CSV table of C-alpha atoms and ligand atoms in Angstrom, one decimal:
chain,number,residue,atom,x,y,z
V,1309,UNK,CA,-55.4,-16.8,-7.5
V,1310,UNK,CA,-51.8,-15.9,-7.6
V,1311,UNK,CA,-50.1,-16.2,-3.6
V,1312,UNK,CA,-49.4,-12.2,-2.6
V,1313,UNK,CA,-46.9,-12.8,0.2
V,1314,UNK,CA,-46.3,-9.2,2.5
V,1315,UNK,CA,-42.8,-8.7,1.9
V,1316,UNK,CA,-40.6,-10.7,-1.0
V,1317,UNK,CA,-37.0,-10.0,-0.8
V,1318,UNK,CA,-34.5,-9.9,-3.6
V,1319,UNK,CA,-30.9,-10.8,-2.5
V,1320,UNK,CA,-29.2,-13.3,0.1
V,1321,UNK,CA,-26.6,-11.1,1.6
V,1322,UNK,CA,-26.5,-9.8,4.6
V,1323,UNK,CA,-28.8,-7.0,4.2
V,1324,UNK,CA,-31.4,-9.5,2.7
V,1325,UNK,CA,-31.5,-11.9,5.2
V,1326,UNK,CA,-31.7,-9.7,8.0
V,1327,UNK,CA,-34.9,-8.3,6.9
V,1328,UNK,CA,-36.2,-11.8,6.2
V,1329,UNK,CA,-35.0,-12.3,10.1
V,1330,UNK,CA,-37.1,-8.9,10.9
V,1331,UNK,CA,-39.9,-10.0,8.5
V,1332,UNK,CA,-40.4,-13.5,9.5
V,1333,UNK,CA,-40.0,-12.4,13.4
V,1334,UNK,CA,-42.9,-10.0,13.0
V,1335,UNK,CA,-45.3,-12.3,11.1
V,1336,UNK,CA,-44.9,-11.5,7.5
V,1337,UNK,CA,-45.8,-14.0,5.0
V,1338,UNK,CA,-42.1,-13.8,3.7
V,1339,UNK,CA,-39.6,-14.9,0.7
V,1340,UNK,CA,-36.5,-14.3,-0.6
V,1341,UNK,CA,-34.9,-14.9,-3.9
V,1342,UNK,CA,-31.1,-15.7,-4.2
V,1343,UNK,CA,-29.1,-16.9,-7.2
V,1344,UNK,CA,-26.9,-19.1,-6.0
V,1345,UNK,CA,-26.6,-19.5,-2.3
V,1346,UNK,CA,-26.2,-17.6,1.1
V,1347,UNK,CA,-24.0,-14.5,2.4
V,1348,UNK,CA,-23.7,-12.5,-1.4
V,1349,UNK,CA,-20.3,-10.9,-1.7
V,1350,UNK,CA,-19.5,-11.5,1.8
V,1351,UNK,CA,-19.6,-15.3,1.4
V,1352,UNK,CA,-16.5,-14.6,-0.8
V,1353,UNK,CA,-14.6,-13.5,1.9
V,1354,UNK,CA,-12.5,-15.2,3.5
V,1355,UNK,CA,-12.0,-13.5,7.8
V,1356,UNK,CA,-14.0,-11.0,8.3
V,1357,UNK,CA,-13.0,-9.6,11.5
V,1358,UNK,CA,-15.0,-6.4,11.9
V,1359,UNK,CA,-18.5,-7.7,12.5
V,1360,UNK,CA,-19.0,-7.6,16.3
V,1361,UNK,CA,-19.6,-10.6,18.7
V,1362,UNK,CA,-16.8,-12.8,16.6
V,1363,UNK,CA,-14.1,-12.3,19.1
V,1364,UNK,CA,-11.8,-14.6,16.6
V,1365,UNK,CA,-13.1,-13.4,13.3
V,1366,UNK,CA,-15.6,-15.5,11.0
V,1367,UNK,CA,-15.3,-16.2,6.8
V,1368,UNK,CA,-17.9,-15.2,5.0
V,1369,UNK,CA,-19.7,-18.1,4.1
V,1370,UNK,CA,-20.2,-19.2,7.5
V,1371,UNK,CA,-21.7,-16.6,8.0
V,1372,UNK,CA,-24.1,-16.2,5.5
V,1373,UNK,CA,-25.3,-19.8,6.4
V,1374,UNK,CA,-25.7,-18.9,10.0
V,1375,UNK,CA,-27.8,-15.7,8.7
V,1376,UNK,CA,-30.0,-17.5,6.3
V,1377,UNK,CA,-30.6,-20.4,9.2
V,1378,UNK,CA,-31.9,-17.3,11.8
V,1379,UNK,CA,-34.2,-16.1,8.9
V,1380,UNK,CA,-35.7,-19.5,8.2
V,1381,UNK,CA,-36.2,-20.3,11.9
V,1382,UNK,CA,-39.0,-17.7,12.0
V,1383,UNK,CA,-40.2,-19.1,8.8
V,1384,UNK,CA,-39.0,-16.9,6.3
V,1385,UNK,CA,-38.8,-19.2,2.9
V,1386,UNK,CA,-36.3,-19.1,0.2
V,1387,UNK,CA,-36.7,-19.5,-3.4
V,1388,UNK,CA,-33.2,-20.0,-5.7
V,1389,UNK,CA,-34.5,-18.1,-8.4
V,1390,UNK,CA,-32.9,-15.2,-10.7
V,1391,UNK,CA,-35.0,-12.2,-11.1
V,1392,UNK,CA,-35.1,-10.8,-14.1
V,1393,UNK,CA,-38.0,-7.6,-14.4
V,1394,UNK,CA,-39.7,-6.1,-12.0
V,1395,UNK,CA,-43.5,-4.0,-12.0
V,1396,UNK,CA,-43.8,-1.6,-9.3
V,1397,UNK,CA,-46.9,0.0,-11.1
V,1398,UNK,CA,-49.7,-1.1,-9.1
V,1399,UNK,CA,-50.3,-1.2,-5.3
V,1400,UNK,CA,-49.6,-5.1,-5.7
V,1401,UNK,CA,-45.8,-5.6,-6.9
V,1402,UNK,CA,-44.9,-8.2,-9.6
V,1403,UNK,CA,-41.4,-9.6,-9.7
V,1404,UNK,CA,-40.8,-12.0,-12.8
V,1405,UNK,CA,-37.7,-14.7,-12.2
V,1406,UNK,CA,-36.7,-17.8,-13.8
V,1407,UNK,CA,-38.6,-19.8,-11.7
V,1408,UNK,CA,-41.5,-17.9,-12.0
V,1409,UNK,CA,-43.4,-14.7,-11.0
V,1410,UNK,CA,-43.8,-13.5,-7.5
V,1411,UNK,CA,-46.6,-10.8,-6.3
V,1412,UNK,CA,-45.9,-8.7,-3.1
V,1413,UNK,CA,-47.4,-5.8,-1.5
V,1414,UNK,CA,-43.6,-4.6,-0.4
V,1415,UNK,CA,-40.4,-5.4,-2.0
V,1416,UNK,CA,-37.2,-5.3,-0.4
V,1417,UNK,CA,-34.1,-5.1,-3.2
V,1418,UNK,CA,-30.8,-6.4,-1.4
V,1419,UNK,CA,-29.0,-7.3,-4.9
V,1420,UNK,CA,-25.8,-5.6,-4.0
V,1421,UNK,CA,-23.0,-4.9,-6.1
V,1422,UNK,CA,-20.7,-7.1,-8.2
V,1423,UNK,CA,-16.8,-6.4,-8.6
V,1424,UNK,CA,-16.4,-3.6,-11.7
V,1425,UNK,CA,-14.2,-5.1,-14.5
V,1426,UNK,CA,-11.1,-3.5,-16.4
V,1427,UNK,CA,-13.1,-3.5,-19.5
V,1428,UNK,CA,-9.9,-4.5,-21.7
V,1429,UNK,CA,-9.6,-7.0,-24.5
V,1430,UNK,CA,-9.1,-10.7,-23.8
V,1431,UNK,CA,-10.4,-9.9,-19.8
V,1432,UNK,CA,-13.1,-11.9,-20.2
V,1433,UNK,CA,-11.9,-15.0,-21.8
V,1434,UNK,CA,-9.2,-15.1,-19.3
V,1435,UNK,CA,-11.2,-15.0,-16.1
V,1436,UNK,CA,-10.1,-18.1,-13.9
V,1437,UNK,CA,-7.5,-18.9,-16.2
V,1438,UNK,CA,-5.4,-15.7,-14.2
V,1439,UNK,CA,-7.8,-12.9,-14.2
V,1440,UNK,CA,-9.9,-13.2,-11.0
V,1441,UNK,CA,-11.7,-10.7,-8.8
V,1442,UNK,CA,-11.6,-12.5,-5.5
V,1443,UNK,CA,-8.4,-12.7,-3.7
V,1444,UNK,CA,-10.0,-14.7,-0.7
V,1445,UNK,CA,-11.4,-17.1,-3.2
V,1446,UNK,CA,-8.8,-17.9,-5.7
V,1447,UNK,CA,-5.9,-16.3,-3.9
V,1448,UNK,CA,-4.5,-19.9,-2.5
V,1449,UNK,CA,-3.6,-20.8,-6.5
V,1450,UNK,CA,-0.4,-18.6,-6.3
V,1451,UNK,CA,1.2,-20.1,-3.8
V,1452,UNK,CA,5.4,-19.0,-4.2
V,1453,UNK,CA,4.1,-17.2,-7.2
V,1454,UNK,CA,3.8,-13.6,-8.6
V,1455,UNK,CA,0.8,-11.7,-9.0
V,1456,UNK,CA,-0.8,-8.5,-9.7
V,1457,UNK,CA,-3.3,-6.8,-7.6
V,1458,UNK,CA,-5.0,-3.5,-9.6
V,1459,UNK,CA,-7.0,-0.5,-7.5
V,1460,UNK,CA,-5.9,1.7,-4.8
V,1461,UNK,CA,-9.0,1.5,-2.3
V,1462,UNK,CA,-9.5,-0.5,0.5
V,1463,UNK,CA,-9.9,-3.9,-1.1
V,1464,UNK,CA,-7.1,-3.8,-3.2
V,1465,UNK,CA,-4.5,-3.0,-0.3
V,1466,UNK,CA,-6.6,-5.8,1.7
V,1467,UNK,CA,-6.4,-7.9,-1.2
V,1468,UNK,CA,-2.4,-6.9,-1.8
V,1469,UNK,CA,-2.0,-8.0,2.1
V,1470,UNK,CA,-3.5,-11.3,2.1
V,1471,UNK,CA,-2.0,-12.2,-1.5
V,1472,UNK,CA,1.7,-11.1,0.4
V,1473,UNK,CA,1.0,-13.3,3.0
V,1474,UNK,CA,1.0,-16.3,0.2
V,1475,UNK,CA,3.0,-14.9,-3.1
V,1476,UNK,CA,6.4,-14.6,-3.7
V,1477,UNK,CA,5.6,-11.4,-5.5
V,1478,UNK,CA,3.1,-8.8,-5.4
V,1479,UNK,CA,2.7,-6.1,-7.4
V,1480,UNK,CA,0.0,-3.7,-6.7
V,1481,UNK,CA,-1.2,-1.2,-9.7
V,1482,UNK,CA,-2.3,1.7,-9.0
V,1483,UNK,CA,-3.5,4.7,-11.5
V,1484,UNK,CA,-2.6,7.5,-8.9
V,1485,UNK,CA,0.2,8.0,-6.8
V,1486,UNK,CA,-1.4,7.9,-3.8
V,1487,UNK,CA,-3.7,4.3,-2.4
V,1488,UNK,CA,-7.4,5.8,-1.7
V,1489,UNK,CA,-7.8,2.9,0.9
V,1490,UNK,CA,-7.4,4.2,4.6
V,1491,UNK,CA,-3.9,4.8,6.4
V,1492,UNK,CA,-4.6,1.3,8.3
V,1493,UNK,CA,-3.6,-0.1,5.7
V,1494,UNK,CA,-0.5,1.8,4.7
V,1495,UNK,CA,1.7,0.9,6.8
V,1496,UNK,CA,1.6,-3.0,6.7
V,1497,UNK,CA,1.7,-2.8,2.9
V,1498,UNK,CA,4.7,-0.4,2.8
V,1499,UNK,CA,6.4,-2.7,5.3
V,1500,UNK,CA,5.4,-6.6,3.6
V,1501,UNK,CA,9.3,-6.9,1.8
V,1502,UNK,CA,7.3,-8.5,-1.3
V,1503,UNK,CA,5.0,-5.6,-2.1
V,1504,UNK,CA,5.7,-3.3,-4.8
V,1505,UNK,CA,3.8,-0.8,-5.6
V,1506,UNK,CA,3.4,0.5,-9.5
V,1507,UNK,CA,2.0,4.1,-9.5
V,1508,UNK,CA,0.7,5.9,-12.1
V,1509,UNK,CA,-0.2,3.0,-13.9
V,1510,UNK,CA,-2.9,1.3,-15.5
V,1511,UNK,CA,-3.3,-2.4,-17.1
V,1512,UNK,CA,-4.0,-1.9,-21.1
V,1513,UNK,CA,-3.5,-5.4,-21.9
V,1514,UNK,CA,-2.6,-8.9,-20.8
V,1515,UNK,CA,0.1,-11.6,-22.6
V,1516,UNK,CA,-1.5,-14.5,-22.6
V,1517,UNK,CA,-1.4,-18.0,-24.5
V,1518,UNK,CA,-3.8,-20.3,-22.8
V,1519,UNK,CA,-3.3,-18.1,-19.4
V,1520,UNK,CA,-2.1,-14.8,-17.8
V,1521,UNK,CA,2.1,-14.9,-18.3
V,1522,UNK,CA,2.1,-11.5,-17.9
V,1523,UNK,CA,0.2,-7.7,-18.1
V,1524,UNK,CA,1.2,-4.3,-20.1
V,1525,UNK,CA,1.2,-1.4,-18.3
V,1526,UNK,CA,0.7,1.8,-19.5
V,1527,UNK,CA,1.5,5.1,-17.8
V,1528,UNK,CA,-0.6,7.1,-17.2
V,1529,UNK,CA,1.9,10.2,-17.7
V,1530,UNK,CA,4.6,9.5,-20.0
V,1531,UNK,CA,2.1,6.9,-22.1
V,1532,UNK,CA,5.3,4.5,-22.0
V,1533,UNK,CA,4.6,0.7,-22.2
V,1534,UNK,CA,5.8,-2.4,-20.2
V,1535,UNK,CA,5.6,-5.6,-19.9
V,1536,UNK,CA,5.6,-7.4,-16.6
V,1537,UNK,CA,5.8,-11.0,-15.8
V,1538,UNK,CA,3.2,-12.5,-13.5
V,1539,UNK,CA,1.3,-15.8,-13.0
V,1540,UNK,CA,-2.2,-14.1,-11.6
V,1541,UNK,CA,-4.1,-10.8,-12.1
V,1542,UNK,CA,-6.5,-9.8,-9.0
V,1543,UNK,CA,-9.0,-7.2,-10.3
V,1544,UNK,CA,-10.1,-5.0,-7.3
V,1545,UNK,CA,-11.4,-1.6,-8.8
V,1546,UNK,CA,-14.8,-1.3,-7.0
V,1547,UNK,CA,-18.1,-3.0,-7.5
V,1548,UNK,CA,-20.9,-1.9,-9.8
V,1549,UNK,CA,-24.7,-2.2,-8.2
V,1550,UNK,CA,-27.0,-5.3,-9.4
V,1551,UNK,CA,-29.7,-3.2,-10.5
V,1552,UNK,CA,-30.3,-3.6,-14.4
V,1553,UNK,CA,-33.2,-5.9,-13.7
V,1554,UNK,CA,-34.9,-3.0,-12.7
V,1555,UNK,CA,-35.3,-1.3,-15.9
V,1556,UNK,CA,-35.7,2.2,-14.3
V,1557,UNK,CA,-38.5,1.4,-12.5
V,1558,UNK,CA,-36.9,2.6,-9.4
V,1559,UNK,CA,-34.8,5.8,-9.3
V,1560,UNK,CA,-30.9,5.6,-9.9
V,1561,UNK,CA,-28.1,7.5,-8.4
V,1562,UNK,CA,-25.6,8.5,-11.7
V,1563,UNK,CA,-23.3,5.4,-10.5
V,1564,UNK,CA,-26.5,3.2,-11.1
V,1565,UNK,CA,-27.3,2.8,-7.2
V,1566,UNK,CA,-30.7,3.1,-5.9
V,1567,UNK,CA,-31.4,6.4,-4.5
V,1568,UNK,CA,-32.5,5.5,-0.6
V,1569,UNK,CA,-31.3,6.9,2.5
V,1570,UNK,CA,-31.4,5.6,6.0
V,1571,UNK,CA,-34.9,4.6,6.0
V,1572,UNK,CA,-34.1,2.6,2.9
V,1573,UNK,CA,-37.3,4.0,1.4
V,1574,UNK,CA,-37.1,4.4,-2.6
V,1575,UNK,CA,-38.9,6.4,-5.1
V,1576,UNK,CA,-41.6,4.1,-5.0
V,1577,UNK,CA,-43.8,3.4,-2.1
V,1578,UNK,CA,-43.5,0.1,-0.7
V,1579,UNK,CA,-40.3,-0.6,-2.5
V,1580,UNK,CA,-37.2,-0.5,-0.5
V,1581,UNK,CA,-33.6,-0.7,-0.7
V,1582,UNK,CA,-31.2,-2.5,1.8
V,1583,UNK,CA,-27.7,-2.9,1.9
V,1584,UNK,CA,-24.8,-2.0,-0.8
V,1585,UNK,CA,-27.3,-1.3,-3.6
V,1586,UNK,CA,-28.0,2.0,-1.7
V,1587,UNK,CA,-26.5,5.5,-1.8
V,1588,UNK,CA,-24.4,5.2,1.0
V,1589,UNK,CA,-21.2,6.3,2.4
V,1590,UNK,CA,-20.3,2.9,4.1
V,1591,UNK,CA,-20.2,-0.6,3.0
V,1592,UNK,CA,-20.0,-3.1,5.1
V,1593,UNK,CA,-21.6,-6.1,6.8
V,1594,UNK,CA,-22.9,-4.5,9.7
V,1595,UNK,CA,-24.0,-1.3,7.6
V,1596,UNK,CA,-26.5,-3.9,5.7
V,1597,UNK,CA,-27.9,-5.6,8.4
V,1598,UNK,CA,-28.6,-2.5,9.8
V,1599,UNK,CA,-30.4,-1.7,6.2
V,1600,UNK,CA,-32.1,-4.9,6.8
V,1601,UNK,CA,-33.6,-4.1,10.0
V,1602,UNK,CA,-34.8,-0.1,9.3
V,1603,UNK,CA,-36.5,-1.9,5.8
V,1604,UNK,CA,-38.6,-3.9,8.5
V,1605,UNK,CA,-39.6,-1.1,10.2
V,1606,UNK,CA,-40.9,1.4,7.5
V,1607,UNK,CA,-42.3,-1.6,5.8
V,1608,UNK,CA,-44.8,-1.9,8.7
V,1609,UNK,CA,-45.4,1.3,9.1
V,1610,UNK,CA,-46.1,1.5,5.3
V,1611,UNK,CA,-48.1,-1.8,5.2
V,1612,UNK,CA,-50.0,-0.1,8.4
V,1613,UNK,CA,-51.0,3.2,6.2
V,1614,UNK,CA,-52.1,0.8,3.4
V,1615,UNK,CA,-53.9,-1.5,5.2
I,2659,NAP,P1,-13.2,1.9,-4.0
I,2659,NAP,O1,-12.9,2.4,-2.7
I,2659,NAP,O2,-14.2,2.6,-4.9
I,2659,NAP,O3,-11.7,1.9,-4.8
I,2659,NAP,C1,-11.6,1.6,-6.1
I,2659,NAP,C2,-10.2,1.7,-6.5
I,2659,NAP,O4,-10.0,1.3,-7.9
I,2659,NAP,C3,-9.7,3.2,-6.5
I,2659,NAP,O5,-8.4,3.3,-6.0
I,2659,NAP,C4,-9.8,3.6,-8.0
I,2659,NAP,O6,-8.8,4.6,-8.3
I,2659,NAP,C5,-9.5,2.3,-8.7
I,2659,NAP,N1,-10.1,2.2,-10.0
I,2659,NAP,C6,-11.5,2.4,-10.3
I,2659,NAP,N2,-11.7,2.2,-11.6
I,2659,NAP,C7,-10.5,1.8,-12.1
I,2659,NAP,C8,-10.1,1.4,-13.5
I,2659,NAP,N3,-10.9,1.4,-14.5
I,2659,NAP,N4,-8.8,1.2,-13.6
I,2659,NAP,C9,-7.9,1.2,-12.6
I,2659,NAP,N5,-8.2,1.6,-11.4
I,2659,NAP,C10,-9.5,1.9,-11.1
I,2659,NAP,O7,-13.6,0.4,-4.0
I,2659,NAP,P2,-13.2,-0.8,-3.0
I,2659,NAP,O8,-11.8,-0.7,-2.6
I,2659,NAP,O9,-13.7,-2.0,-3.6
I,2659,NAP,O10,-14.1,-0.5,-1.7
I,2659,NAP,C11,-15.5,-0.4,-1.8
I,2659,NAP,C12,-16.1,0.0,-0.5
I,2659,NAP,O11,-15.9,-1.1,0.5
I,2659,NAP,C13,-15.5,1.2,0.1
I,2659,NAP,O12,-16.4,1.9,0.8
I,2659,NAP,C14,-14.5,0.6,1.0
I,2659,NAP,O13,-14.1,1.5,2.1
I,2659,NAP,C15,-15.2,-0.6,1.6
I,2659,NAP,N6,-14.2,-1.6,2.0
I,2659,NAP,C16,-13.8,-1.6,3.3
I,2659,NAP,C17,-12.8,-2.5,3.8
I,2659,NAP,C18,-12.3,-2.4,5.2
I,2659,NAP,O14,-12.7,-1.4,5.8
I,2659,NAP,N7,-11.5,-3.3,5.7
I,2659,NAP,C19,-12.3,-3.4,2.9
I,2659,NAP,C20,-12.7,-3.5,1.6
I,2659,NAP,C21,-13.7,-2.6,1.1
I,2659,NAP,P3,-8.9,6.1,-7.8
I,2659,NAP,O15,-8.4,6.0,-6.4
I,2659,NAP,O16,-7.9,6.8,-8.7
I,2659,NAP,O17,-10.3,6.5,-7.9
């Protein structure tokens, strides 16, 4: 007969392994299921310095190691797998990966959300050959070099900071004429001598011959064209939600993230929602783990009722 484990998680990040922390401290049979490794989005960042009790700041990836390591030494288990359909019909919940098929009584999705593309001709073909959507991770390539950092929120003027700190030039496209990202940020940005900002303006296409030379920018009032000469593009116009491999069987907000509030508690009973592929108004590390631990809580309470 097929294993049916109490609680199998979906995602790595920070949200994920904090309920397999919860999970595994409270004696459910537990297991997550990551891609690739550890710490999600956050293991691509290089200092974070607003998660509490790192006096000095810690990267990302460190991180996410040190959080998987806390889960596993209650015993929570991790499988690299990708999953790709889930079935929440039945009391029992199926969850089908490329490593095989996984049976739960609750599920806890902590698949976050992946950096939203330009959608532009020749965007894909380019990535890593100077389209990237990571400025922690690829940012030390453009050394003494220009670049171009698109968005107005907060991780584009973070990303337009640290790239300053390492560029000769920076130029940071924006499609308003105002940033989005909070005033802490304004300041330092207007100040850094090798930030320029481009308003109104959005990228419509890239000169390229093997690599980024360059981007044309359109604006966004007079429809005029330019071109402008860079070595890099940074791409930081929000993240979309990892939640196609649902297939609807959970309910969506209209931005495709799963409709849970505090509680984490979906449309479905059982199934719950942790971390950035939530409504929610904040996304940060500590806002997940925080996710993490309230899924532990109504997951007992819910395994309790069922029980
Ligand atoms: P965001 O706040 O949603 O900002 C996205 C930016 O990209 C906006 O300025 C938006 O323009 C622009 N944009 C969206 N689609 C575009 C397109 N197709 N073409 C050109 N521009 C486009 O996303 P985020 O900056 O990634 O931040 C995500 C969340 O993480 C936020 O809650 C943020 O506060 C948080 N965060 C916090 C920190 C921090 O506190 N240190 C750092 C990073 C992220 P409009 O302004 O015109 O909509």
């Amino acid at each position: 007969m097929k294993h049916i484990y109490d609680m199998v998680i979906i995602g790595g990040g920070p949200a994920g392994y904090t309920a397999a922390l919860y999970a595994a401290r409270a004696g459910f049979d537990t297991v997550l299921l990551e891609r690739l490794s550890a710490g999600g989005q956050m293991a691509l960042t290089g200092d974070i310095d607003n998660y509490p009790g790192f006096e000095e700041g810690v990267d990302g990836f460190t991180l996410g190691m040190k959080m998987q390591q806390g889960a596993e030494r209650f015993g929570a288990k991790t499988e690299y797998a990708e999953v790709e359909g889930v079935d929440f019909s039945g009391q029992i919940k199926k969850i089908k990966t490329n490593a095989g098929d996984f049976s739960a009584k609750t599920v806890v999705i902590a698949s976050g959300a992946n950096p939203r593309e330009l959608g532009i001709a020749k965007e894909k073909e380019l990535v890593g050959r100077g389209v990237h959507y990571c400025a922690h991770c690829d940012g030390r390539f453009y050394k003494d070099k220009t670049v171009i950092v698109v968005g107005g929120g907060n991780s584009a003027a973070a990303d337009a900071l640290y790239l300053s700190r390492l560029a000769k030039k920076v130029y940071l496209v924006h499609r308003r004429d105002t940033l989005r990202a909070t005033k802490i940020y304004h300041e330092p940005l207007m100040k850094a001598e090798n930030v320029e900002f481009l308003w109104n303006s959005t990228v419509s296409d890239f000169a390229a011959e093997n690599r980024v030379t360059g981007v044309i920018l359109k604006n966004v009032n007079t429809g005029n064209e330019t071109e402008i000469d860079c070595d890099g593009v940074f791409v930081s116009i929000g993240r979309k939600p990892a939640t196609e491999f649902l297939g609807g069987a959970v309910e969506l907000d209209q931005s495709g993230y799963i409709v849970a509030d505090e509680s984490t508690k979906t449309s479905v009973p059982g199934v719950f929602a942790a971390g950035d592929v939530r409504t929610k108004s904040l996304r940060q590390v500590v806002t997940a783990v925080a996710d993490g631990a309230a899924t532990v809580h109504h997951a007992e309470e819910y395994l309790a009722e069922i029980e």
